[in-house]
Coordinates of N, CA and C in Angstrom, one line a residue:
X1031 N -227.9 56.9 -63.7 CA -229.1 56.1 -63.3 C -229.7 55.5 -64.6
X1032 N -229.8 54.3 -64.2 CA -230.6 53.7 -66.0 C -232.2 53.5 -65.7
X1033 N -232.5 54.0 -67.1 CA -233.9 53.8 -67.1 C -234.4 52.6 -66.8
X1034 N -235.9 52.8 -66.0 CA -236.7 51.4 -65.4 C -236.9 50.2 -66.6
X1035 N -236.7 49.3 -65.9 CA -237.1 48.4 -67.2 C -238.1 48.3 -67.6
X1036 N -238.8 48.1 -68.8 CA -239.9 48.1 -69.6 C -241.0 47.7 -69.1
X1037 N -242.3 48.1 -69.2 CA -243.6 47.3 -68.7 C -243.8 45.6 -69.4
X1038 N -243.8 45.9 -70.9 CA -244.1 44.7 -71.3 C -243.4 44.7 -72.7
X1039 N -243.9 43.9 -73.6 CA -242.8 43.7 -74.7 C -243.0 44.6 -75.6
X1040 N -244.2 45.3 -76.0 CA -244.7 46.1 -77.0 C -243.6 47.4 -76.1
X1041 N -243.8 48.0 -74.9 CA -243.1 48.7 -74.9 C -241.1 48.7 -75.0
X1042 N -240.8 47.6 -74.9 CA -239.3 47.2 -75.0 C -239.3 47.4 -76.4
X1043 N -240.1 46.6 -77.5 CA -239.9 47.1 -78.9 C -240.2 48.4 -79.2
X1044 N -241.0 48.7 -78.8 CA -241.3 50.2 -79.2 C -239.9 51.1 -79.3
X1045 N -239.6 51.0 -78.3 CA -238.3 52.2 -78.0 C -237.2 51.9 -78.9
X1046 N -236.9 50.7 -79.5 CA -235.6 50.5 -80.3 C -236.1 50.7 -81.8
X1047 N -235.0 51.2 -82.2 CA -235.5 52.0 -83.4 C -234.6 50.5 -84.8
X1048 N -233.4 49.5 -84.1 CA -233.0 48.4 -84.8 C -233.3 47.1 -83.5
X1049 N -233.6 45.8 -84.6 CA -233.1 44.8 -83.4 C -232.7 44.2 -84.3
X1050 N -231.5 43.4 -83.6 CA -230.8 42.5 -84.2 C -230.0 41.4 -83.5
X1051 N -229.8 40.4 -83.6 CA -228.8 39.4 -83.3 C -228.0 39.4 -83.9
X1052 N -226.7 39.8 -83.0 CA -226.0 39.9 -83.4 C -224.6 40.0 -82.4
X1053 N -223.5 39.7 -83.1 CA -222.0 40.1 -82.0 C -221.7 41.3 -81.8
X1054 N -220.8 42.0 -80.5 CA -220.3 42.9 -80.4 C -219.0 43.0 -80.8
X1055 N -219.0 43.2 -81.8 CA -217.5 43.7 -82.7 C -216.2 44.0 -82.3
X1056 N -215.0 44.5 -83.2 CA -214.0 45.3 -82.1 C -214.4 46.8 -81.8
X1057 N -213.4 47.4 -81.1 CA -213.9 48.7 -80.7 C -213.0 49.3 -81.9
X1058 N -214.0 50.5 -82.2 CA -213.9 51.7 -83.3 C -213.4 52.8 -83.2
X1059 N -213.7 53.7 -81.4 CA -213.3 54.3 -81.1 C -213.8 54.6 -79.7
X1060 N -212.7 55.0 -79.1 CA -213.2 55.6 -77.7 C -212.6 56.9 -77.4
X1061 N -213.2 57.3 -76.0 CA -212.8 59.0 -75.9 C -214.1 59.8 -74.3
X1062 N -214.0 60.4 -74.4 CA -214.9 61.5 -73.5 C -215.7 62.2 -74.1
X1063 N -217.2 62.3 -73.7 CA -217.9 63.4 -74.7 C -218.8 64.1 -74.0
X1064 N -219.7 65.3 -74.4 CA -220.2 66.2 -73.3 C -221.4 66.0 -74.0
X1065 N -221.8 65.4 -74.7 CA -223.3 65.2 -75.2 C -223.0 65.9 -77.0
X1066 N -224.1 66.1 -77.5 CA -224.5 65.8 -78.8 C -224.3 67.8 -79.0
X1067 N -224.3 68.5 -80.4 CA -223.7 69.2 -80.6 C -225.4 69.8 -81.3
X1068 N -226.2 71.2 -81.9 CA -226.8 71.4 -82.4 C -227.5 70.5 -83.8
X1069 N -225.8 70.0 -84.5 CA -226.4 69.0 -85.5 C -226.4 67.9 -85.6
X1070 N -226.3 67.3 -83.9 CA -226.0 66.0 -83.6 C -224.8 65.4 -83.8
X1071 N -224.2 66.1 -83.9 CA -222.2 65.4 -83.8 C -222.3 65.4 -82.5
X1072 N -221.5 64.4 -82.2 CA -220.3 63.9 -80.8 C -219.9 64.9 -80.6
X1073 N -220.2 65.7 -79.1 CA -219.1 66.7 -78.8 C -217.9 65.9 -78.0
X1074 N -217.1 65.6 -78.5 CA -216.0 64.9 -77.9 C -215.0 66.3 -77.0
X1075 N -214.5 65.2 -75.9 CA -213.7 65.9 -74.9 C -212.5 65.4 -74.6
X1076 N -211.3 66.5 -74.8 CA -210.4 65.7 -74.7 C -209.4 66.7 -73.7
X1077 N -208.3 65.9 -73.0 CA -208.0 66.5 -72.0 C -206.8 67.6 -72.1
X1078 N -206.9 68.4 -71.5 CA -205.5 69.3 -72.1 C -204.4 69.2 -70.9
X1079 N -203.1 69.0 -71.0 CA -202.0 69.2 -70.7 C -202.0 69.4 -69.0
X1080 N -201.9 68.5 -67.5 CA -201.6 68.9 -66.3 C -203.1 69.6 -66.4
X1081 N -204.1 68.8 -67.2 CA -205.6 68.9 -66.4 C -206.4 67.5 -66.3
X1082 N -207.6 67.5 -65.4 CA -208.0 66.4 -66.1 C -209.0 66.3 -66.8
X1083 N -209.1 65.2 -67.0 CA -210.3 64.9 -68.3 C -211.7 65.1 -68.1
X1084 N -212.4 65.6 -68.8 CA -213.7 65.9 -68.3 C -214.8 65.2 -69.6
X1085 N -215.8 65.1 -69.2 CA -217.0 64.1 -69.9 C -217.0 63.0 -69.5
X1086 N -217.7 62.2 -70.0 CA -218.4 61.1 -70.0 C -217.6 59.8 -71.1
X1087 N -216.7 58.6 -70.6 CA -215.9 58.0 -70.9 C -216.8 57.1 -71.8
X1088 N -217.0 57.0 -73.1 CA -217.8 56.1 -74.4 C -216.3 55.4 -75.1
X1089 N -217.3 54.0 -75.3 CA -216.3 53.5 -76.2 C -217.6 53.2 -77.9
X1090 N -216.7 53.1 -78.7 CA -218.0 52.6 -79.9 C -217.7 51.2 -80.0
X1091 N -218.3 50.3 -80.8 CA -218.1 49.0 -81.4 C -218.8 48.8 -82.4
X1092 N -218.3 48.0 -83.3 CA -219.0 47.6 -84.0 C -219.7 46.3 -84.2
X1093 N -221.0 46.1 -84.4 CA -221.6 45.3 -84.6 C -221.8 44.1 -86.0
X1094 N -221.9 42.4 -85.8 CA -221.5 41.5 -86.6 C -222.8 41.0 -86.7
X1095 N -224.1 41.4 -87.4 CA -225.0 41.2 -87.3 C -225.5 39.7 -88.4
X1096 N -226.0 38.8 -87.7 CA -226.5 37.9 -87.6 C -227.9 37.6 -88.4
X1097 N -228.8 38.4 -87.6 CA -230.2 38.5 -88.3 C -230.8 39.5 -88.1
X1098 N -231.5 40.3 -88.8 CA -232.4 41.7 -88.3 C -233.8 41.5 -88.3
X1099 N -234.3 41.8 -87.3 CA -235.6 41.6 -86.6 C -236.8 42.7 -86.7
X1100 N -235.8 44.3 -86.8 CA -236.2 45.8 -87.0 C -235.1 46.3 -87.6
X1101 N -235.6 47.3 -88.8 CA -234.7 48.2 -89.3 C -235.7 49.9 -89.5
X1102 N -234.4 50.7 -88.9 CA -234.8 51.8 -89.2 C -234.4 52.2 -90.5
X1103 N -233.7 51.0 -91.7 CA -233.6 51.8 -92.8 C -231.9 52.0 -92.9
X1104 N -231.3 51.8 -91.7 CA -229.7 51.6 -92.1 C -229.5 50.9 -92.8
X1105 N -229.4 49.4 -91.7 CA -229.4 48.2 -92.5 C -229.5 48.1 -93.5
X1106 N -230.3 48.3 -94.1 CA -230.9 47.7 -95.8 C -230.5 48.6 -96.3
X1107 N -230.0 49.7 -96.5 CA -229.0 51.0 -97.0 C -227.6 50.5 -96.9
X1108 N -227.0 49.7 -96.0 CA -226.1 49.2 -96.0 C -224.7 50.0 -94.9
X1109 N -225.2 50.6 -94.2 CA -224.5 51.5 -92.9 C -224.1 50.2 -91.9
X1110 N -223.2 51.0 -91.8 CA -223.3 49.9 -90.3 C -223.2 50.3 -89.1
X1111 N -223.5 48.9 -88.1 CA -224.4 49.3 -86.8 C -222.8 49.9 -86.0
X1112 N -223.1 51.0 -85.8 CA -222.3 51.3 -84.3 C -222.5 51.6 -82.7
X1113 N -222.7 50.8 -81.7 CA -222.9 50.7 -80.5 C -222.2 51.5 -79.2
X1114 N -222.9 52.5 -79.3 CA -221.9 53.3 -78.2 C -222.5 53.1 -76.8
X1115 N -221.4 53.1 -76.2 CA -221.9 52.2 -74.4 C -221.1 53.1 -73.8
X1116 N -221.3 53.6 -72.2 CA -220.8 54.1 -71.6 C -219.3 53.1 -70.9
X1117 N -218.2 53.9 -70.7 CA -216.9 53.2 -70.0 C -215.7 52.8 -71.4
X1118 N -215.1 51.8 -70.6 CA -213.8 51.8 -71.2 C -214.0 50.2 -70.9
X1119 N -213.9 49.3 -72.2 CA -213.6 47.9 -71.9 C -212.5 47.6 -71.3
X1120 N -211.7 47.8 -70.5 CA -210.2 47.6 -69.6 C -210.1 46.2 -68.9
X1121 N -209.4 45.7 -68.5 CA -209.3 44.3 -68.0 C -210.0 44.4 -66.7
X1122 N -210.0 45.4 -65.9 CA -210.5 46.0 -64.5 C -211.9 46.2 -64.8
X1123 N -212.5 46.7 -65.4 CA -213.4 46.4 -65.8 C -214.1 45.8 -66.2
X1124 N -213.8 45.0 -66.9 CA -214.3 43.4 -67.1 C -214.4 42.6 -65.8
X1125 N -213.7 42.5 -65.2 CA -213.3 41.8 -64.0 C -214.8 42.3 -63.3
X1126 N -215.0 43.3 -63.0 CA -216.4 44.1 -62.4 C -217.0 43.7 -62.4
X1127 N -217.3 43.3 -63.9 CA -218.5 43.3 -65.0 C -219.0 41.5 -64.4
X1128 N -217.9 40.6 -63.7 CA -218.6 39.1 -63.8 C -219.2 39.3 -62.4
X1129 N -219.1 40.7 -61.7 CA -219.7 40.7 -60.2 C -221.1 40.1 -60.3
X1130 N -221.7 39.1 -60.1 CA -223.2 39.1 -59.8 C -224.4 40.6 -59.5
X1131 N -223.5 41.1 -58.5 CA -224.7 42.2 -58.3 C -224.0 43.7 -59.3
X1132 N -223.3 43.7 -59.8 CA -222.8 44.7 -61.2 C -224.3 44.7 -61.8
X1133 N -224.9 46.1 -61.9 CA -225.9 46.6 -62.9 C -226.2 46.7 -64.1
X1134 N -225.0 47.0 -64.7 CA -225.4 47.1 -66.0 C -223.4 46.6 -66.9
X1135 N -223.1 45.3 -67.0 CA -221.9 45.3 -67.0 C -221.2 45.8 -68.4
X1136 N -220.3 46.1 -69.1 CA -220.1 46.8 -69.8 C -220.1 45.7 -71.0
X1137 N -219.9 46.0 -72.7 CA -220.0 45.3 -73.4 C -218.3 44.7 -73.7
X1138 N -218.0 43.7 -74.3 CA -217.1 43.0 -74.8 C -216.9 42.4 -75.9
X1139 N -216.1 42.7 -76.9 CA -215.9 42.2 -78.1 C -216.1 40.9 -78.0
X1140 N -217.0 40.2 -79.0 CA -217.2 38.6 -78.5 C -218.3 38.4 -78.1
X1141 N -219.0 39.2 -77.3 CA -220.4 39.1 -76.6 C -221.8 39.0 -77.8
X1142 N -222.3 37.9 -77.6 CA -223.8 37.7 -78.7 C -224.6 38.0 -77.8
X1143 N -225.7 39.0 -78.7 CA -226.9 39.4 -77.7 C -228.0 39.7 -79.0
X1144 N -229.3 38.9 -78.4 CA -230.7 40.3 -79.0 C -230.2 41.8 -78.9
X1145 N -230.1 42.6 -79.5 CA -229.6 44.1 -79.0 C -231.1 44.4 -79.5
X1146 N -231.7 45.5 -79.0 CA -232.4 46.4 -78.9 C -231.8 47.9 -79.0
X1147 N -231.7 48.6 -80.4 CA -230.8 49.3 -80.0 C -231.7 50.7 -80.4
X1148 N -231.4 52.1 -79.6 CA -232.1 53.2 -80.4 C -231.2 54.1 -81.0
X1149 N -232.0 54.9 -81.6 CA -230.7 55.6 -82.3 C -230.1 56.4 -81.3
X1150 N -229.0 57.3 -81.4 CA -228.2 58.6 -81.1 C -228.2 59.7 -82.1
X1151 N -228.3 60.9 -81.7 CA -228.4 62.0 -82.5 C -227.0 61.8 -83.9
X1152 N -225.8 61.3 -83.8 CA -225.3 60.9 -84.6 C -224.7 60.0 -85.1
X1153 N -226.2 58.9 -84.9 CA -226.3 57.8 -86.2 C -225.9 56.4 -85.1
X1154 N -225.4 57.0 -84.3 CA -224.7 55.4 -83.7 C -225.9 55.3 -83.3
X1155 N -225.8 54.0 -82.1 CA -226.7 53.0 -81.4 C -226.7 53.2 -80.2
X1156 N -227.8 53.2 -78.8 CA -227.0 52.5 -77.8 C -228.1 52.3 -77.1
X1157 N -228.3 51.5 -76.0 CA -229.5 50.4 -74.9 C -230.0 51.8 -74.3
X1158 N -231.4 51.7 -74.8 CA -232.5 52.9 -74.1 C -232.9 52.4 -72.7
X1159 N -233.0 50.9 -72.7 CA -233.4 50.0 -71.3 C -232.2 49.1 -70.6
X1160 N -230.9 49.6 -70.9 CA -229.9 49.6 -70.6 C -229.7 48.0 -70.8
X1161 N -229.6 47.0 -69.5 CA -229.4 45.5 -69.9 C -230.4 44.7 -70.3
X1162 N -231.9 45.6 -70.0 CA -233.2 44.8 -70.8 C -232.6 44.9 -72.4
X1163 N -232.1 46.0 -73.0 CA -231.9 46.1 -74.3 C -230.7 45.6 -74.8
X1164 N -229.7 44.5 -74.0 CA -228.8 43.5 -74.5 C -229.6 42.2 -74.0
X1165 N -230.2 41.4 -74.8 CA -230.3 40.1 -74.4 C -229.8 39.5 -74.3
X1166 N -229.0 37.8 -73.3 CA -228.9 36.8 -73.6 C -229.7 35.6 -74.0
X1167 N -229.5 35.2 -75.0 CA -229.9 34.3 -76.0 C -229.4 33.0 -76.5
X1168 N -227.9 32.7 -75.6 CA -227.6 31.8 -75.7 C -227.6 30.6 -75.0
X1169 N -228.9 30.2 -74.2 CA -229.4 29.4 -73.2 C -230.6 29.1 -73.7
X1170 N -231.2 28.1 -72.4 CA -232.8 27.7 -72.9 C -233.6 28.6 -72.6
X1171 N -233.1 30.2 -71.9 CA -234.4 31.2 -71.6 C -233.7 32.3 -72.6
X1172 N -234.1 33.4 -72.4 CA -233.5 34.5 -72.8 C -233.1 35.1 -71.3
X1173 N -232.1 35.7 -70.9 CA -231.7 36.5 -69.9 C -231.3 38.1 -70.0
X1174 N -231.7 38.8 -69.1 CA -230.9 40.6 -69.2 C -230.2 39.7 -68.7
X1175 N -228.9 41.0 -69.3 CA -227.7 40.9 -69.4 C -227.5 42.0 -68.2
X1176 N -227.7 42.1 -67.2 CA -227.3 42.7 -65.9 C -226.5 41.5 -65.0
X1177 N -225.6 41.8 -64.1 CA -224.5 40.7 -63.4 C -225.4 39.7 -62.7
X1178 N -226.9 39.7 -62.3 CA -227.3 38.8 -62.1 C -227.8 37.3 -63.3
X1179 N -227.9 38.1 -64.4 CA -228.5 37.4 -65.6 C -229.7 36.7 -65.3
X1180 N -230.3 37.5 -64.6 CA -232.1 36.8 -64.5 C -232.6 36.7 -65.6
X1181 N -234.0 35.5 -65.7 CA -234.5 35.6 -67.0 C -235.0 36.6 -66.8
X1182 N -235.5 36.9 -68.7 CA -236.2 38.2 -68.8 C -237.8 37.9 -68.7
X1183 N -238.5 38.5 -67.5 CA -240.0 38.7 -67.2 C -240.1 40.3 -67.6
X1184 N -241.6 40.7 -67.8 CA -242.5 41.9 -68.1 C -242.8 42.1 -66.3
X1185 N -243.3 43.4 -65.8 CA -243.7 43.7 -64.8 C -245.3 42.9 -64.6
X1186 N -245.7 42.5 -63.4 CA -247.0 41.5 -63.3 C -247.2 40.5 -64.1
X1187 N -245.6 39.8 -64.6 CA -246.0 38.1 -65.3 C -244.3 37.7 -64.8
X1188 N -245.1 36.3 -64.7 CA -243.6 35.3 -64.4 C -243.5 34.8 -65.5
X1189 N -243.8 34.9 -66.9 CA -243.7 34.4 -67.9 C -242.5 34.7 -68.5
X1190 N -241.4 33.5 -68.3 CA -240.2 33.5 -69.3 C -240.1 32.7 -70.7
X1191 N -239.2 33.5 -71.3 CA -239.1 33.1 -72.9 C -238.0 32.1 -73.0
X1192 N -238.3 31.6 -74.4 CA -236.7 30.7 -74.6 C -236.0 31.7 -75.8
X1193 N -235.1 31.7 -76.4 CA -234.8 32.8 -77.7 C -235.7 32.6 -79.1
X1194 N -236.0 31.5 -79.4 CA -237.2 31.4 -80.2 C -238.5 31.9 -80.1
X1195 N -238.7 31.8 -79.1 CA -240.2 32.7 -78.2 C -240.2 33.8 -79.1
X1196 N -239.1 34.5 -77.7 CA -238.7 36.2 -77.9 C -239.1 36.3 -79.0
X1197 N -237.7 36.0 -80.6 CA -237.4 36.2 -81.5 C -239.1 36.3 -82.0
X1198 N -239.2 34.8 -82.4 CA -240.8 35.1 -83.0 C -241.9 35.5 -82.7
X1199 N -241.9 36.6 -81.2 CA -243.0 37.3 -80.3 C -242.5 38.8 -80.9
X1200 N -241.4 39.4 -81.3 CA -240.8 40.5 -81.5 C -241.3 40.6 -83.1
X1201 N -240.9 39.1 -84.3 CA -241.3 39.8 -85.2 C -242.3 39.6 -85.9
X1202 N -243.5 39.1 -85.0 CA -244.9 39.3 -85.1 C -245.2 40.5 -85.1
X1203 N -245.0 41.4 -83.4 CA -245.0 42.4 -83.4 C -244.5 43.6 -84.2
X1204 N -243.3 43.5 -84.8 CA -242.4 43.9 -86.0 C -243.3 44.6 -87.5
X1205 N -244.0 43.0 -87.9 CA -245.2 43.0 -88.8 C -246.2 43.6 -88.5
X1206 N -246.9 43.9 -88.0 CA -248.0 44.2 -87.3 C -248.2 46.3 -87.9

């Protein structure tokens, strides 16, 4: 179940700990994992021999960042951004992903988005507000990136942005 989408914009920034524009990269690694370990390692899951596979199917990617908007301090250290998303980019999958009413469709190498991203216990990235926290940006609005691609509104406003808006509404806020 993904979390509700955001009240308004201070809380959508709030929660991401980078923003950036930027591409989704190739994939780095994929696998199954059972959640985060005492010291925050990946507890990865892998399947043994005539059983099946258990956890939760993550792929990573890497990110081709464009401009940064928020830094927790990676960035400018010089790390780079890794994006872990739930699923398997697969051609079947993708195919899903152009359904109009698909929720949250999965990412793809090639995809430009505002990312909103928070951290993970180790170090990667990934959407706290699921497709509120992938924007589209390459239009005259900004849109979530959910299979309908509605613009992006705040709860009690019909006020839509264009990417310039956003961008320079986020790094006011940013400064602030």
């Amino acid at each position: 179940m993904l979390v509700p989408p955001p009240k308004d914009m201070s809380e959508l920034v709030s929660k991401a700990d980078v923003i950036v524009v930027g591409e989704v990269g190739e994939v780095i690694q994929q696998g199954y994992y059972g959640g985060y370990d005492a010291e925050g390692r990946l507890i990865l899951r892998g399947g043994e021999p005539d059983k099946p596979v258990s956890g939760v199917p993550f792929t990573d990617f890497g990110i081709k960042i464009e401009r940064v908007l928020k830094d927790d301090g990676s960035i400018a250290a010089g790390q780079p951004i890794i994006l872990r998303v739930t699923g398997h980019p697969t051609n079947e999958v993708r195919q899903l992903s152009t359904d109009p009413r698909a929720e949250f469709p999965l990412s793809s190498p090639g995809d430009r988005h505002l990312l909103l991203l928070s951290k993970n216990p180790d170090g990667s990235y990934g959407f706290y507000y699921g497709p509120w926290s992938r924007l589209i940006i390459d239009g005259a609005l900004v849109r979530v990136s959910n299979g309908a691609k509605e613009p992006l509104k705040f709860a009690n406003s019909e006020r839509v942005f264009t990417p310039a808006e956003l961008i320079d509404a986020i790094e006011r806020m940013v400064r602030r």
